[in-house]
Amino acid sequence: MRPSIFILLSFLIVIACAERPSNLEKNDPNLVHFPEVSEPIQLVDNDKEHLYASYYGINSFSANQRYATVLETDIVDRLPTEEDEATLGLVDLETMEFKPLTTTKAWNFQQGCMAHWLASSPDSLIIYNDLREGAFVSIIMNVHTQEEIKTIPHPISAVSPDGKKAVSINFSRLRITRSDYGYGGEGQDKREDIQFPEDDGLFLIDLESGKSELIVSIADVKEIVPEIPEEGIEYFNHTLFSRGGSKIFWLARAIPNRNTTSLVVNIDGSQLEKCFPDGWGGSHFDWLNDEELMVTGSFENTQYSHILYTTGEENYKRLGNGLLDFDGHGTFSPDGQWMVTDTYARENKFREQKIYLMDMKTNAVRTLGQFVTPESFKGHWRCDIHCRWSPNGDMIGFNSVHSGSRQAYLLKLKF
């Protein structure tokens, strides 16, 4: 049985938010033209669980905004294994029909199968991860013909804005260091006995040829990350190209303490730099352009803040006028005028997950919605909101379990 109390409570919260201005508006609302926001639109309504097929901040929509990439699964409350296929499909946003495309065994609840639309054909070509013949790979597919155009012999974690390059990391190593972000199976060599391997790390992939180049090894960061105990190992996660494609951001982390260092490098491997002073860490992120990026970290005396950092400079700006001092998944609109972010259910006793919209000029903040999370969704199979913008910036997609099941939703914005 689905917990109807959660459905009713979430519905009332969303309606209440829509009917009155948020008390988080720091600035005069007359100076900021916040958009009108629709009620949440559920993309698929059947007896399955659904989530967007990639991590937050990654575009899930075709360039014409007709289709969205979504995963469908029966799994609810455990980590998927290499035996668990999820169905990768398209939702037609005009008819709300779910069209199955293929299945994948390389996926998780946090990042899906890392599906990206490719700029070379942004209404028809996608790339996604799979487990084939014992190896993690990525597949380029035409979504209309369902033809597999090419198999890349590496899983991807980020794709350049022009669609010609990708970043690859070790998802098997992630499975033993951050289980909910790795994949089941032995698709890569975990190198679990090596703290700082010299032959593993951040790989740049040419999507035309499929060739790879190790541009930063895990061993390369040994002297710039916190010291780890003898039983610990370092790993890389959370990669993202800058808006122009010239730089890559990622996190270097370690077990058992999960200490974190936020890093940036040019795509040729030059100018490796830390984003923050020691102790600031880093968690979630997005590029505003090729020089500025937002990272949530421990700014001065805060536990977490949304911080705008300028690469190559010790220049930090705390976003939100103190209203966004939490660890949210912030991501910028395509025109850079807005940032949407979210909260975790654990941050309040009602297990509400909230979506906030911030105006970049004034730092004024408004609530877009609040969604109650059932107690059963936690840990490795939790459901983070994970917002993502549409190409035109007039829709925001997100995941939620406020109905009692995991589903993909859409907010339509009218400016």
Short mmCIF file of C-alpha atoms in Angstrom, two decimals:
data_model
loop_
_atom_site.label_atom_id
_atom_site.label_comp_id
_atom_site.label_asym_id
_atom_site.label_seq_id
_atom_site.Cartn_x
_atom_site.Cartn_y
_atom_site.Cartn_z
CA MET A 1 0.00 0.00 0.00
CA ARG A 2 1.18 3.48 -0.83
CA PRO A 3 1.11 5.86 2.17
CA SER A 4 -1.78 8.15 1.23
CA ILE A 5 -1.04 10.42 4.16
CA PHE A 6 2.18 11.44 2.43
CA ILE A 7 0.28 12.19 -0.78
CA LEU A 8 -2.24 14.39 1.01
CA LEU A 9 0.34 16.23 3.11
CA SER A 10 2.62 16.87 0.13
CA PHE A 11 -0.31 18.13 -1.95
CA LEU A 12 -1.36 20.56 0.76
CA ILE A 13 2.20 21.83 1.17
CA VAL A 14 2.63 22.41 -2.56
CA ILE A 15 -0.70 24.26 -2.81
CA ALA A 16 0.16 26.39 0.21
CA CYS A 17 3.49 27.35 -1.34
CA ALA A 18 1.79 28.32 -4.59
CA GLU A 19 -0.80 30.50 -2.86
CA ARG A 20 1.45 32.71 -0.78
CA PRO A 21 4.84 34.36 -1.29
CA SER A 22 7.77 32.62 0.34
CA ASN A 23 9.12 34.14 3.52
CA LEU A 24 12.59 33.49 2.12
CA GLU A 25 12.45 36.52 -0.16
CA LYS A 26 15.38 38.46 1.27
CA ASN A 27 14.97 41.39 -1.12
CA ASP A 28 11.97 43.48 -2.12
CA PRO A 29 9.95 41.10 -4.32
CA ASN A 30 8.96 44.05 -6.49
CA LEU A 31 12.58 44.23 -7.64
CA VAL A 32 12.63 40.58 -8.72
CA HIS A 33 10.28 39.09 -11.30
CA PHE A 34 9.99 35.52 -10.11
CA PRO A 35 8.26 33.20 -12.58
CA GLU A 36 4.84 31.69 -12.17
CA VAL A 37 5.26 27.99 -11.36
CA SER A 38 2.94 25.13 -12.27
CA GLU A 39 1.94 22.35 -9.96
CA PRO A 40 4.26 19.32 -10.19
CA ILE A 41 3.53 17.22 -13.28
CA GLN A 42 4.24 13.50 -12.93
CA LEU A 43 5.79 12.19 -16.14
CA VAL A 44 4.79 8.51 -15.96
CA ASP A 45 1.83 7.00 -14.14
CA ASN A 46 1.95 3.22 -13.95
CA ASP A 47 2.92 0.64 -11.33
CA LYS A 48 6.68 1.15 -11.82
CA GLU A 49 9.30 3.39 -10.19
CA HIS A 50 10.79 6.17 -12.35
CA LEU A 51 13.69 8.60 -12.18
CA TYR A 52 15.49 10.90 -14.57
CA ALA A 53 18.24 8.95 -16.33
CA SER A 54 21.16 11.12 -15.20
CA TYR A 55 22.55 13.09 -12.28
CA TYR A 56 21.16 16.48 -11.24
CA GLY A 57 22.17 19.46 -13.39
CA ILE A 58 22.54 17.30 -16.50
CA ASN A 59 20.13 18.13 -19.30
CA SER A 60 17.52 15.37 -19.55
CA PHE A 61 15.56 17.02 -22.37
CA SER A 62 15.89 16.99 -26.15
CA ALA A 63 16.76 20.39 -27.64
CA ASN A 64 13.19 20.86 -28.86
CA GLN A 65 11.95 19.98 -25.33
CA ARG A 66 9.69 17.26 -26.73
CA TYR A 67 11.32 14.31 -24.93
CA ALA A 68 12.88 13.51 -21.55
CA THR A 69 15.14 10.55 -20.72
CA VAL A 70 13.78 8.48 -17.82
CA LEU A 71 14.64 5.13 -16.19
CA GLU A 72 11.95 2.64 -15.18
CA THR A 73 12.49 -0.07 -12.54
CA ASP A 74 10.75 -2.39 -10.08
CA ILE A 75 13.45 -1.94 -7.44
CA VAL A 76 12.48 0.21 -4.48
CA ASP A 77 14.53 -0.33 -1.33
CA ARG A 78 17.92 -1.83 -2.16
CA LEU A 79 21.01 -1.18 -4.24
CA PRO A 80 20.70 -2.46 -7.80
CA THR A 81 23.16 -5.19 -8.80
CA GLU A 82 24.58 -6.24 -12.15
CA GLU A 83 21.58 -8.58 -12.48
CA ASP A 84 19.08 -5.74 -12.26
CA GLU A 85 18.17 -4.23 -15.61
CA ALA A 86 16.48 -0.85 -15.68
CA THR A 87 14.52 0.26 -18.74
CA LEU A 88 15.81 3.43 -20.36
CA GLY A 89 13.04 5.26 -22.16
CA LEU A 90 11.68 8.54 -23.46
CA VAL A 91 8.72 10.44 -22.13
CA ASP A 92 6.90 12.37 -24.85
CA LEU A 93 6.08 15.61 -23.04
CA GLU A 94 3.18 16.32 -25.40
CA THR A 95 1.38 12.99 -24.97
CA MET A 96 3.03 11.94 -21.65
CA GLU A 97 3.62 8.51 -23.20
CA PHE A 98 6.60 6.46 -21.98
CA LYS A 99 8.49 4.86 -24.87
CA PRO A 100 10.98 2.11 -23.85
CA LEU A 101 14.28 2.30 -25.74
CA THR A 102 16.58 -0.30 -24.23
CA THR A 103 17.74 -1.74 -20.90
CA THR A 104 20.90 -1.08 -18.92
CA LYS A 105 22.72 -2.83 -16.09
CA ALA A 106 24.96 0.17 -15.32
CA TRP A 107 22.78 2.46 -13.24
CA ASN A 108 21.99 3.63 -9.74
CA PHE A 109 19.34 5.70 -7.96
CA GLN A 110 21.54 8.79 -7.64
CA GLN A 111 22.82 9.24 -11.19
CA GLY A 112 20.71 6.91 -13.30
CA CYS A 113 22.80 5.61 -16.22
CA MET A 114 24.33 9.07 -16.84
CA ALA A 115 22.33 9.61 -20.04
CA HIS A 116 23.28 12.78 -21.97
CA TRP A 117 21.83 14.28 -25.14
CA LEU A 118 24.63 14.89 -27.65
CA ALA A 119 25.04 18.35 -29.13
CA SER A 120 25.80 16.92 -32.58
CA SER A 121 22.17 15.82 -32.85
CA PRO A 122 20.41 17.13 -29.73
CA ASP A 123 16.94 15.91 -30.67
CA SER A 124 17.89 12.34 -31.55
CA LEU A 125 21.26 11.15 -30.15
CA ILE A 126 21.96 10.19 -26.55
CA ILE A 127 24.83 8.46 -24.78
CA TYR A 128 24.35 6.26 -21.71
CA ASN A 129 26.24 3.66 -19.65
CA ASP A 130 25.77 -0.11 -19.72
CA LEU A 131 27.45 -3.35 -18.70
CA ARG A 132 28.33 -5.38 -21.80
CA GLU A 133 30.28 -8.66 -21.82
CA GLY A 134 31.61 -7.98 -18.33
CA ALA A 135 32.79 -4.42 -19.01
CA PHE A 136 31.33 -0.99 -18.35
CA VAL A 137 30.85 0.87 -21.63
CA SER A 138 28.84 3.78 -23.00
CA ILE A 139 26.45 3.52 -25.94
CA ILE A 140 25.52 6.23 -28.45
CA MET A 141 21.95 5.63 -29.63
CA ASN A 142 19.48 7.23 -32.01
CA VAL A 143 16.36 7.40 -29.84
CA HIS A 144 13.96 7.46 -32.79
CA THR A 145 15.35 4.46 -34.69
CA GLN A 146 16.74 2.79 -31.52
CA GLU A 147 19.90 2.07 -33.51
CA GLU A 148 23.11 1.77 -31.49
CA ILE A 149 25.45 4.05 -33.41
CA LYS A 150 28.62 3.36 -31.48
CA THR A 151 29.98 1.59 -28.40
CA ILE A 152 32.61 3.52 -26.43
CA PRO A 153 34.85 1.20 -24.38
CA HIS A 154 34.54 3.40 -21.27
CA PRO A 155 31.67 4.46 -19.00
CA ILE A 156 31.07 8.22 -19.01
CA SER A 157 30.49 10.53 -16.06
CA ALA A 158 30.30 13.86 -17.94
CA VAL A 159 30.04 15.02 -21.57
CA SER A 160 31.49 18.23 -23.02
CA PRO A 161 29.02 20.89 -24.23
CA ASP A 162 29.94 20.21 -27.87
CA GLY A 163 29.35 16.48 -27.42
CA LYS A 164 32.79 15.52 -28.72
CA LYS A 165 34.50 14.59 -25.45
CA ALA A 166 33.60 12.87 -22.23
CA VAL A 167 35.10 12.18 -18.80
CA SER A 168 35.39 8.66 -17.47
CA ILE A 169 36.06 7.50 -13.91
CA ASN A 170 36.17 4.12 -12.17
CA PHE A 171 32.63 3.06 -11.26
CA SER A 172 33.83 -0.24 -9.77
CA ARG A 173 36.10 1.67 -7.38
CA LEU A 174 33.09 3.83 -6.54
CA ARG A 175 31.08 0.73 -5.67
CA ILE A 176 33.46 -0.04 -2.80
CA THR A 177 34.00 3.58 -1.71
CA ARG A 178 30.60 5.26 -2.33
CA SER A 179 28.30 2.34 -3.06
CA ASP A 180 25.24 4.32 -4.16
CA TYR A 181 27.25 6.01 -6.95
CA GLY A 182 28.99 2.92 -8.29
CA TYR A 183 27.66 0.09 -10.45
CA GLY A 184 27.18 -3.56 -9.61
CA GLY A 185 29.46 -6.06 -11.32
CA GLU A 186 33.15 -6.22 -12.18
CA GLY A 187 33.01 -3.84 -15.11
CA GLN A 188 36.34 -2.21 -14.22
CA ASP A 189 39.42 -3.01 -12.15
CA LYS A 190 38.71 -1.55 -8.70
CA ARG A 191 42.41 -1.40 -7.80
CA GLU A 192 41.16 -1.78 -4.24
CA ASP A 193 44.62 -2.64 -2.87
CA ILE A 194 46.19 0.62 -4.08
CA GLN A 195 45.61 3.84 -2.13
CA PHE A 196 46.71 6.21 -4.89
CA PRO A 197 46.94 4.33 -8.21
CA GLU A 198 49.04 5.92 -10.95
CA ASP A 199 47.04 4.36 -13.79
CA ASP A 200 43.54 5.32 -12.61
CA GLY A 201 41.79 8.64 -12.21
CA LEU A 202 40.29 11.21 -14.56
CA PHE A 203 40.19 10.02 -18.19
CA LEU A 204 39.36 12.25 -21.17
CA ILE A 205 37.50 10.31 -23.87
CA ASP A 206 37.33 11.21 -27.56
CA LEU A 207 33.79 10.19 -28.50
CA GLU A 208 34.66 10.05 -32.19
CA SER A 209 37.51 7.57 -31.85
CA GLY A 210 36.75 6.08 -28.44
CA LYS A 211 40.35 6.68 -27.38
CA SER A 212 41.12 7.68 -23.81
CA GLU A 213 43.82 9.71 -22.10
CA LEU A 214 44.54 9.78 -18.37
CA ILE A 215 44.79 13.52 -17.68
CA VAL A 216 44.93 13.38 -13.85
CA SER A 217 45.80 10.21 -11.96
CA ILE A 218 44.71 9.59 -8.39
CA ALA A 219 48.41 9.52 -7.53
CA ASP A 220 48.73 13.07 -8.91
CA VAL A 221 46.59 14.48 -6.09
CA LYS A 222 48.31 12.69 -3.20
CA GLU A 223 50.22 15.75 -2.04
CA ILE A 224 47.24 18.14 -2.22
CA VAL A 225 44.53 16.10 -0.46
CA PRO A 226 44.32 15.34 3.29
CA GLU A 227 46.39 12.42 4.52
CA ILE A 228 44.43 9.18 4.75
CA PRO A 229 44.91 6.22 7.13
CA GLU A 230 46.74 3.10 6.04
CA GLU A 231 43.51 1.18 5.42
CA GLY A 232 41.95 3.99 3.36
CA ILE A 233 41.86 4.56 -0.40
CA GLU A 234 41.38 7.70 -2.50
CA TYR A 235 38.76 7.91 -5.26
CA PHE A 236 37.35 10.38 -7.81
CA ASN A 237 33.66 11.24 -8.25
CA HIS A 238 31.30 13.98 -9.52
CA THR A 239 32.82 15.35 -12.71
CA LEU A 240 31.52 18.26 -14.81
CA PHE A 241 32.79 20.20 -17.84
CA SER A 242 32.65 23.99 -17.69
CA ARG A 243 30.08 25.77 -19.86
CA GLY A 244 32.59 26.34 -22.67
CA GLY A 245 34.20 22.93 -22.24
CA SER A 246 37.71 24.14 -21.41
CA LYS A 247 37.85 22.90 -17.80
CA ILE A 248 36.69 20.01 -15.64
CA PHE A 249 35.57 20.09 -12.01
CA TRP A 250 35.53 17.00 -9.80
CA LEU A 251 35.82 15.79 -6.21
CA ALA A 252 38.70 13.76 -4.78
CA ARG A 253 37.51 11.81 -1.77
CA ALA A 254 38.74 9.02 0.50
CA ILE A 255 37.46 6.30 2.75
CA PRO A 256 37.00 5.71 5.62
CA ASN A 257 36.56 9.41 6.52
CA ARG A 258 35.27 10.74 3.19
CA ASN A 259 37.47 13.82 3.38
CA THR A 260 36.89 15.88 0.27
CA THR A 261 38.93 18.16 -1.98
CA SER A 262 37.28 20.17 -4.76
CA LEU A 263 39.49 20.27 -7.87
CA VAL A 264 39.62 21.94 -11.28
CA VAL A 265 41.87 21.16 -14.26
CA ASN A 266 42.13 22.19 -17.91
CA ILE A 267 41.00 19.47 -20.32
CA ASP A 268 44.63 18.91 -21.37
CA GLY A 269 45.54 18.11 -17.75
CA SER A 270 47.29 21.41 -17.07
CA GLN A 271 46.69 23.89 -14.22
CA LEU A 272 45.43 21.45 -11.62
CA GLU A 273 44.12 23.51 -8.69
CA LYS A 274 42.16 23.25 -5.48
CA CYS A 275 39.01 25.33 -5.32
CA PHE A 276 38.91 25.84 -1.56
CA PRO A 277 41.26 26.28 1.39
CA ASP A 278 41.91 23.20 3.52
CA GLY A 279 38.91 22.22 5.59
CA TRP A 280 36.25 23.68 3.28
CA GLY A 281 35.74 20.35 1.52
CA GLY A 282 33.03 20.48 -1.14
CA SER A 283 29.93 18.53 -2.04
CA HIS A 284 27.68 19.73 -4.89
CA PHE A 285 28.51 21.99 -7.79
CA ASP A 286 27.73 23.64 -11.11
CA TRP A 287 29.60 25.88 -13.55
CA LEU A 288 28.21 29.37 -14.20
CA ASN A 289 30.70 29.91 -17.05
CA ASP A 290 34.30 28.88 -17.75
CA GLU A 291 35.73 30.79 -14.81
CA GLU A 292 33.08 30.74 -12.09
CA LEU A 293 31.46 27.77 -10.44
CA MET A 294 29.22 27.13 -7.46
CA VAL A 295 30.35 24.56 -4.91
CA THR A 296 28.66 23.81 -1.60
CA GLY A 297 31.30 23.79 1.09
CA SER A 298 32.16 24.90 4.62
CA PHE A 299 32.48 28.64 4.02
CA GLU A 300 34.24 30.30 6.96
CA ASN A 301 32.17 29.22 10.00
CA THR A 302 29.21 27.64 8.21
CA GLN A 303 28.75 23.90 7.98
CA TYR A 304 27.67 24.29 4.35
CA SER A 305 27.01 27.23 2.04
CA HIS A 306 26.46 27.69 -1.68
CA ILE A 307 29.74 29.37 -2.67
CA LEU A 308 30.60 31.01 -6.00
CA TYR A 309 34.29 30.46 -6.71
CA THR A 310 36.43 32.06 -9.43
CA THR A 311 39.11 29.70 -10.78
CA GLY A 312 42.69 30.88 -10.51
CA GLU A 313 41.79 33.35 -7.75
CA GLU A 314 41.07 33.20 -4.03
CA ASN A 315 37.74 34.84 -4.69
CA TYR A 316 34.67 33.47 -2.89
CA LYS A 317 31.09 34.75 -2.76
CA ARG A 318 28.51 33.25 -0.42
CA LEU A 319 25.23 32.98 -2.34
CA GLY A 320 21.72 33.53 -0.96
CA ASN A 321 22.41 36.14 1.71
CA GLY A 322 22.56 33.41 4.36
CA LEU A 323 19.35 31.73 3.20
CA LEU A 324 21.13 28.91 1.36
CA ASP A 325 23.48 27.77 4.10
CA PHE A 326 22.91 24.06 3.56
CA ASP A 327 24.21 21.32 1.27
CA GLY A 328 21.94 21.61 -1.76
CA HIS A 329 22.19 20.43 -5.36
CA GLY A 330 22.46 23.88 -6.94
CA THR A 331 22.36 24.27 -10.72
CA PHE A 332 22.21 27.36 -12.94
CA SER A 333 19.63 28.12 -15.63
CA PRO A 334 20.95 28.07 -19.23
CA ASP A 335 21.06 31.89 -19.30
CA GLY A 336 22.79 32.08 -15.91
CA GLN A 337 20.10 34.32 -14.40
CA TRP A 338 18.75 31.79 -11.91
CA MET A 339 19.97 29.01 -9.63
CA VAL A 340 17.66 26.24 -8.44
CA THR A 341 18.66 24.14 -5.44
CA ASP A 342 17.14 21.69 -2.95
CA THR A 343 17.37 20.28 0.55
CA TYR A 344 17.64 16.83 2.07
CA ALA A 345 14.76 15.21 3.93
CA ARG A 346 16.99 14.69 6.96
CA GLU A 347 17.23 18.42 7.60
CA ASN A 348 13.84 18.72 9.34
CA LYS A 349 11.59 16.54 11.47
CA PHE A 350 8.83 16.52 8.86
CA ARG A 351 11.16 14.93 6.26
CA GLU A 352 10.33 17.68 3.78
CA GLN A 353 12.51 18.21 0.73
CA LYS A 354 12.33 21.77 -0.55
CA ILE A 355 13.10 23.39 -3.88
CA TYR A 356 14.37 26.98 -3.89
CA LEU A 357 14.91 29.40 -6.77
CA MET A 358 17.48 32.21 -6.45
CA ASP A 359 17.85 35.31 -8.62
CA MET A 360 21.56 35.67 -9.42
CA LYS A 361 21.45 39.49 -9.58
CA THR A 362 19.88 40.14 -6.19
CA ASN A 363 20.32 36.78 -4.39
CA ALA A 364 16.58 36.90 -3.61
CA VAL A 365 15.22 33.41 -2.89
CA ARG A 366 11.75 31.93 -3.33
CA THR A 367 10.36 28.49 -2.49
CA LEU A 368 9.07 26.48 -5.47
CA GLY A 369 7.77 23.50 -3.52
CA GLN A 370 8.03 21.24 -0.49
CA PHE A 371 7.71 17.45 -0.72
CA VAL A 372 7.39 14.96 2.13
CA THR A 373 9.64 11.90 1.96
CA PRO A 374 8.46 8.59 3.49
CA GLU A 375 10.80 7.18 6.12
CA SER A 376 11.47 4.09 3.99
CA PHE A 377 13.43 6.07 1.39
CA LYS A 378 16.81 6.62 2.98
CA GLY A 379 20.43 5.59 2.68
CA HIS A 380 21.58 4.04 -0.60
CA TRP A 381 18.09 4.11 -2.13
CA ARG A 382 17.10 7.58 -0.91
CA CYS A 383 15.49 9.90 -3.44
CA ASP A 384 17.18 13.29 -3.73
CA ILE A 385 15.24 16.02 -5.54
CA HIS A 386 18.07 16.54 -8.08
CA CYS A 387 16.72 19.41 -10.20
CA ARG A 388 17.68 19.91 -13.84
CA TRP A 389 16.81 22.73 -16.26
CA SER A 390 15.32 22.34 -19.72
CA PRO A 391 17.31 23.84 -22.65
CA ASN A 392 15.00 26.88 -22.86
CA GLY A 393 15.08 27.43 -19.10
CA ASP A 394 11.30 27.31 -18.77
CA MET A 395 11.02 23.85 -17.16
CA ILE A 396 12.65 22.19 -14.16
CA GLY A 397 12.68 18.41 -13.83
CA PHE A 398 13.11 16.68 -10.48
CA ASN A 399 12.70 13.32 -8.72
CA SER A 400 10.47 12.80 -5.69
CA VAL A 401 8.83 10.11 -3.55
CA HIS A 402 6.12 12.27 -1.98
CA SER A 403 3.44 10.10 -3.66
CA GLY A 404 4.82 7.00 -1.95
CA SER A 405 6.76 5.80 -5.01
CA ARG A 406 9.82 7.16 -6.82
CA GLN A 407 8.73 9.30 -9.75
CA ALA A 408 10.04 11.94 -12.18
CA TYR A 409 8.28 15.31 -12.16
CA LEU A 410 8.24 18.56 -14.09
CA LEU A 411 7.65 22.18 -13.05
CA LYS A 412 6.72 24.60 -15.83
CA LEU A 413 7.86 28.19 -15.40
CA LYS A 414 6.25 31.28 -16.91
CA PHE A 415 8.42 34.42 -16.77
#
